[in-house]
PDB file of C-alpha atoms in Angstrom:
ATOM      1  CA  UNK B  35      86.444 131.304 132.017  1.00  0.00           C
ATOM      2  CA  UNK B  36      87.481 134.986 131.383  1.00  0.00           C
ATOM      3  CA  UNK B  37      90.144 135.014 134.855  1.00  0.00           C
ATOM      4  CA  UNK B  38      91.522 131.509 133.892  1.00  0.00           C
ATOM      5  CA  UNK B  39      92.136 133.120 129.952  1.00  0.00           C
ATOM      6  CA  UNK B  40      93.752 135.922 131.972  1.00  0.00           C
ATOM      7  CA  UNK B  41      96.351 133.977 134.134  1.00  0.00           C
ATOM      8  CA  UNK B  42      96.933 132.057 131.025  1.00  0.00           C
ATOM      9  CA  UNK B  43      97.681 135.200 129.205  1.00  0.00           C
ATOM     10  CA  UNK B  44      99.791 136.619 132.064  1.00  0.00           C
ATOM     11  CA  UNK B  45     101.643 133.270 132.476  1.00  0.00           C
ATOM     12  CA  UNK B  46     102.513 132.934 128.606  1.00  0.00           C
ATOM     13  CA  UNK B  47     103.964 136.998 129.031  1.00  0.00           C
ATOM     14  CA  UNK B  48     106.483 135.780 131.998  1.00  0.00           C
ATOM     15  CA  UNK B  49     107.573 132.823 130.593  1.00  0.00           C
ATOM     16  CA  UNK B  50     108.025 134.015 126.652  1.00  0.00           C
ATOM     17  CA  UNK B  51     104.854 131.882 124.948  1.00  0.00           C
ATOM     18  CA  UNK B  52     104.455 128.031 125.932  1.00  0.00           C
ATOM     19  CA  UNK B  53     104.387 126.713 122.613  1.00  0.00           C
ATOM     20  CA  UNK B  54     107.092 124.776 120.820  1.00  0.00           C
ATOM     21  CA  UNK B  55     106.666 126.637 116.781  1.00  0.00           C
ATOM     22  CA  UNK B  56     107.399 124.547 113.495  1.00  0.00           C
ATOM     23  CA  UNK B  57     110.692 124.621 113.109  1.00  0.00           C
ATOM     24  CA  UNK B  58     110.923 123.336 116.875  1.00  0.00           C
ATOM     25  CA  UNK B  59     108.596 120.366 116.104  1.00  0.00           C
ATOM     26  CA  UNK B  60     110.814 119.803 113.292  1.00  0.00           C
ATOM     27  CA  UNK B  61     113.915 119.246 115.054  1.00  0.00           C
ATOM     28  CA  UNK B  62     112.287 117.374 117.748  1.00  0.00           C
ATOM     29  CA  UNK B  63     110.667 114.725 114.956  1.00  0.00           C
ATOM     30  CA  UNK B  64     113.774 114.398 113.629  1.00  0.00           C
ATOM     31  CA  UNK B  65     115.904 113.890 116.613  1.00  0.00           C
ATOM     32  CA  UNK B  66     113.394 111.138 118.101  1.00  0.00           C
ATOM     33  CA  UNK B  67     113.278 109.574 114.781  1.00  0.00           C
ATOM     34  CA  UNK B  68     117.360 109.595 115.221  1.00  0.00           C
ATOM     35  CA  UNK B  69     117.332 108.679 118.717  1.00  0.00           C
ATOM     36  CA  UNK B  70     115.178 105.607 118.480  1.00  0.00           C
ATOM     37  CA  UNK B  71     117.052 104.159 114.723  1.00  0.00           C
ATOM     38  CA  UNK B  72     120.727 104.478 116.722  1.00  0.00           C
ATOM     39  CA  UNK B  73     119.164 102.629 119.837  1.00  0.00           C
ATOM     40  CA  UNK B  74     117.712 100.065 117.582  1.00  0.00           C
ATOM     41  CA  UNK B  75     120.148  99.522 115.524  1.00  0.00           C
ATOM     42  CA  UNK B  76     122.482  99.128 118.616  1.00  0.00           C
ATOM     43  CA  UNK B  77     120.062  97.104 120.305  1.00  0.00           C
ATOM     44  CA  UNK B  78     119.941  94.507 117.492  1.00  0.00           C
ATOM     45  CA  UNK B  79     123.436  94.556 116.630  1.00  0.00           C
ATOM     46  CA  UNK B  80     123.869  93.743 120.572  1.00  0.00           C
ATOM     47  CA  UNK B  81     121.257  90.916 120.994  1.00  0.00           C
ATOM     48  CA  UNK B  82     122.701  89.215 118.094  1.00  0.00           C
ATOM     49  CA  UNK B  83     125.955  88.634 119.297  1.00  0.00           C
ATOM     50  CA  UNK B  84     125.033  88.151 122.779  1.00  0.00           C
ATOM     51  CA  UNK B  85     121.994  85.808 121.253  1.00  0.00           C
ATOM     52  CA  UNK B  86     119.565  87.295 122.796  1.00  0.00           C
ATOM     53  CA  UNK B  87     116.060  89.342 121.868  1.00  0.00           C
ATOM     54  CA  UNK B  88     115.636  90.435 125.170  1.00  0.00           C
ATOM     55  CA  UNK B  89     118.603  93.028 125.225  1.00  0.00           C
ATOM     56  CA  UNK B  90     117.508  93.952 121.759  1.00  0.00           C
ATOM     57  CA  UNK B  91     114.041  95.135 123.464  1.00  0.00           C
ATOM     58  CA  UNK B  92     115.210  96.392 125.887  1.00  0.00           C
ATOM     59  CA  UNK B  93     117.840  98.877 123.683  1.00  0.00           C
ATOM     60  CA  UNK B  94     114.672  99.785 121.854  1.00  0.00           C
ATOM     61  CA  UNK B  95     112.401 100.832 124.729  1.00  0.00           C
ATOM     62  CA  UNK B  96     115.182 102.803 126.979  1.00  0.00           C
ATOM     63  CA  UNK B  97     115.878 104.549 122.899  1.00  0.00           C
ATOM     64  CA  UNK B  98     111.951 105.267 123.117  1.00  0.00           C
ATOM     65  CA  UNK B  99     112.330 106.486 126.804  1.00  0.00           C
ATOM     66  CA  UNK B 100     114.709 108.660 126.008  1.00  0.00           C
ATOM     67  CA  UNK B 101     113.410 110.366 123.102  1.00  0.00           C
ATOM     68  CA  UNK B 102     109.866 111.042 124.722  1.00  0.00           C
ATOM     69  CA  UNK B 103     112.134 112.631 127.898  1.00  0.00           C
ATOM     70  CA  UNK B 104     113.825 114.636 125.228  1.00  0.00           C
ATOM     71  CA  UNK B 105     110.875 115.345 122.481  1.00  0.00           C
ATOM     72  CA  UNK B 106     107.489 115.563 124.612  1.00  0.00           C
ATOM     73  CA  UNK B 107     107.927 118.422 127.457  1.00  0.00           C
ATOM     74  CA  UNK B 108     107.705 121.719 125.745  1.00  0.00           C
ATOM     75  CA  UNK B 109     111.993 122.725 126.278  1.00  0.00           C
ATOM     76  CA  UNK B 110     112.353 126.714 125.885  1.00  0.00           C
ATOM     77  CA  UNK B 111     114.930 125.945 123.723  1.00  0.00           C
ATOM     78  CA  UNK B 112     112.476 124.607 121.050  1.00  0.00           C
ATOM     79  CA  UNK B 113     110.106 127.671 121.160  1.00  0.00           C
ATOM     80  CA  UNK B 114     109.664 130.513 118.755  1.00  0.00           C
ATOM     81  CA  UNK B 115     110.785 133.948 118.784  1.00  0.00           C
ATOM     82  CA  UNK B 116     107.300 134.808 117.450  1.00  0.00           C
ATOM     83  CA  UNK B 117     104.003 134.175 119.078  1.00  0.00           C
ATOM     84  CA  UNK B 118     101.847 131.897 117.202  1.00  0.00           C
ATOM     85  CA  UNK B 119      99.532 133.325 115.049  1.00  0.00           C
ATOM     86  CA  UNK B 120      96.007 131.708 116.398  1.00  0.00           C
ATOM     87  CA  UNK B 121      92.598 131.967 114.521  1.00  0.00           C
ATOM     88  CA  UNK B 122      89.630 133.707 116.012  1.00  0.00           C
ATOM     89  CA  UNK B 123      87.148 131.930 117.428  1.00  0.00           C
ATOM     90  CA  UNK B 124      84.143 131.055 114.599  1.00  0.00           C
ATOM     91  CA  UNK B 125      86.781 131.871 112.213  1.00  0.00           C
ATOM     92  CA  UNK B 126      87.610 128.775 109.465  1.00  0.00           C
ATOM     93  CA  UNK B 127      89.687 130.239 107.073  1.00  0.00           C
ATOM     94  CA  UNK B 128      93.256 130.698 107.419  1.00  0.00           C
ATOM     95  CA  UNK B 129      94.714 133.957 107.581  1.00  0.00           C
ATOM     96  CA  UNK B 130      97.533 135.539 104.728  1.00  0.00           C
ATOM     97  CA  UNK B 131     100.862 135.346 105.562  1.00  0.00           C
ATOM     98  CA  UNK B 132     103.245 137.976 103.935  1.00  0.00           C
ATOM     99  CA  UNK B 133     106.645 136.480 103.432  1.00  0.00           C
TER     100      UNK B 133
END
């Protein structure tokens, strides 16, 4: 347990922290939120002219494929400049944050 918290550690150093902060989540909720509305919105415009549901489902799902490529893998450009700020193990309550 202690050498695989290690490499962990070591790995996080090299590659700047591996987790996606607040503000990151925040523009990533918003843009799949975005991302699925315009593809079903064009999906259902589209289906009703042509008359059809199925293009309308289909619009919808390649919107929901593209916004998990996009949203779900943890992009560099959504991480912090700060590390997280993690708890200590045992510890429940949260810690004071100045500013």
């Amino acid at each position: 347990s202690g050498s695989l918290r290690a490499r962990e550690g070591e790995r996080e150093e090299r590659m700047g922290g591996l987790h996606v902060d607040m503000d990151g989540q925040r523009i990533c909720e918003s843009l799949y939120q975005v991302i699925i509305v315009v593809f079903s919105a064009v999906g259902f415009i589209a289906g009703y002219f042509v008359e059809s549901f199925k293009v309308t489902v289909f619009a919808v799902l390649a919107g929901v494929a593209l916004a998990s490529l996009l949203c779900v893998p943890d992009w560099g450009i959504l991480r912090g400049k700060e590390k997280p700020v993690w708890l200590p193990d045992g510890c429940t309550a949260r810690p004071n944050r100045a500013g």
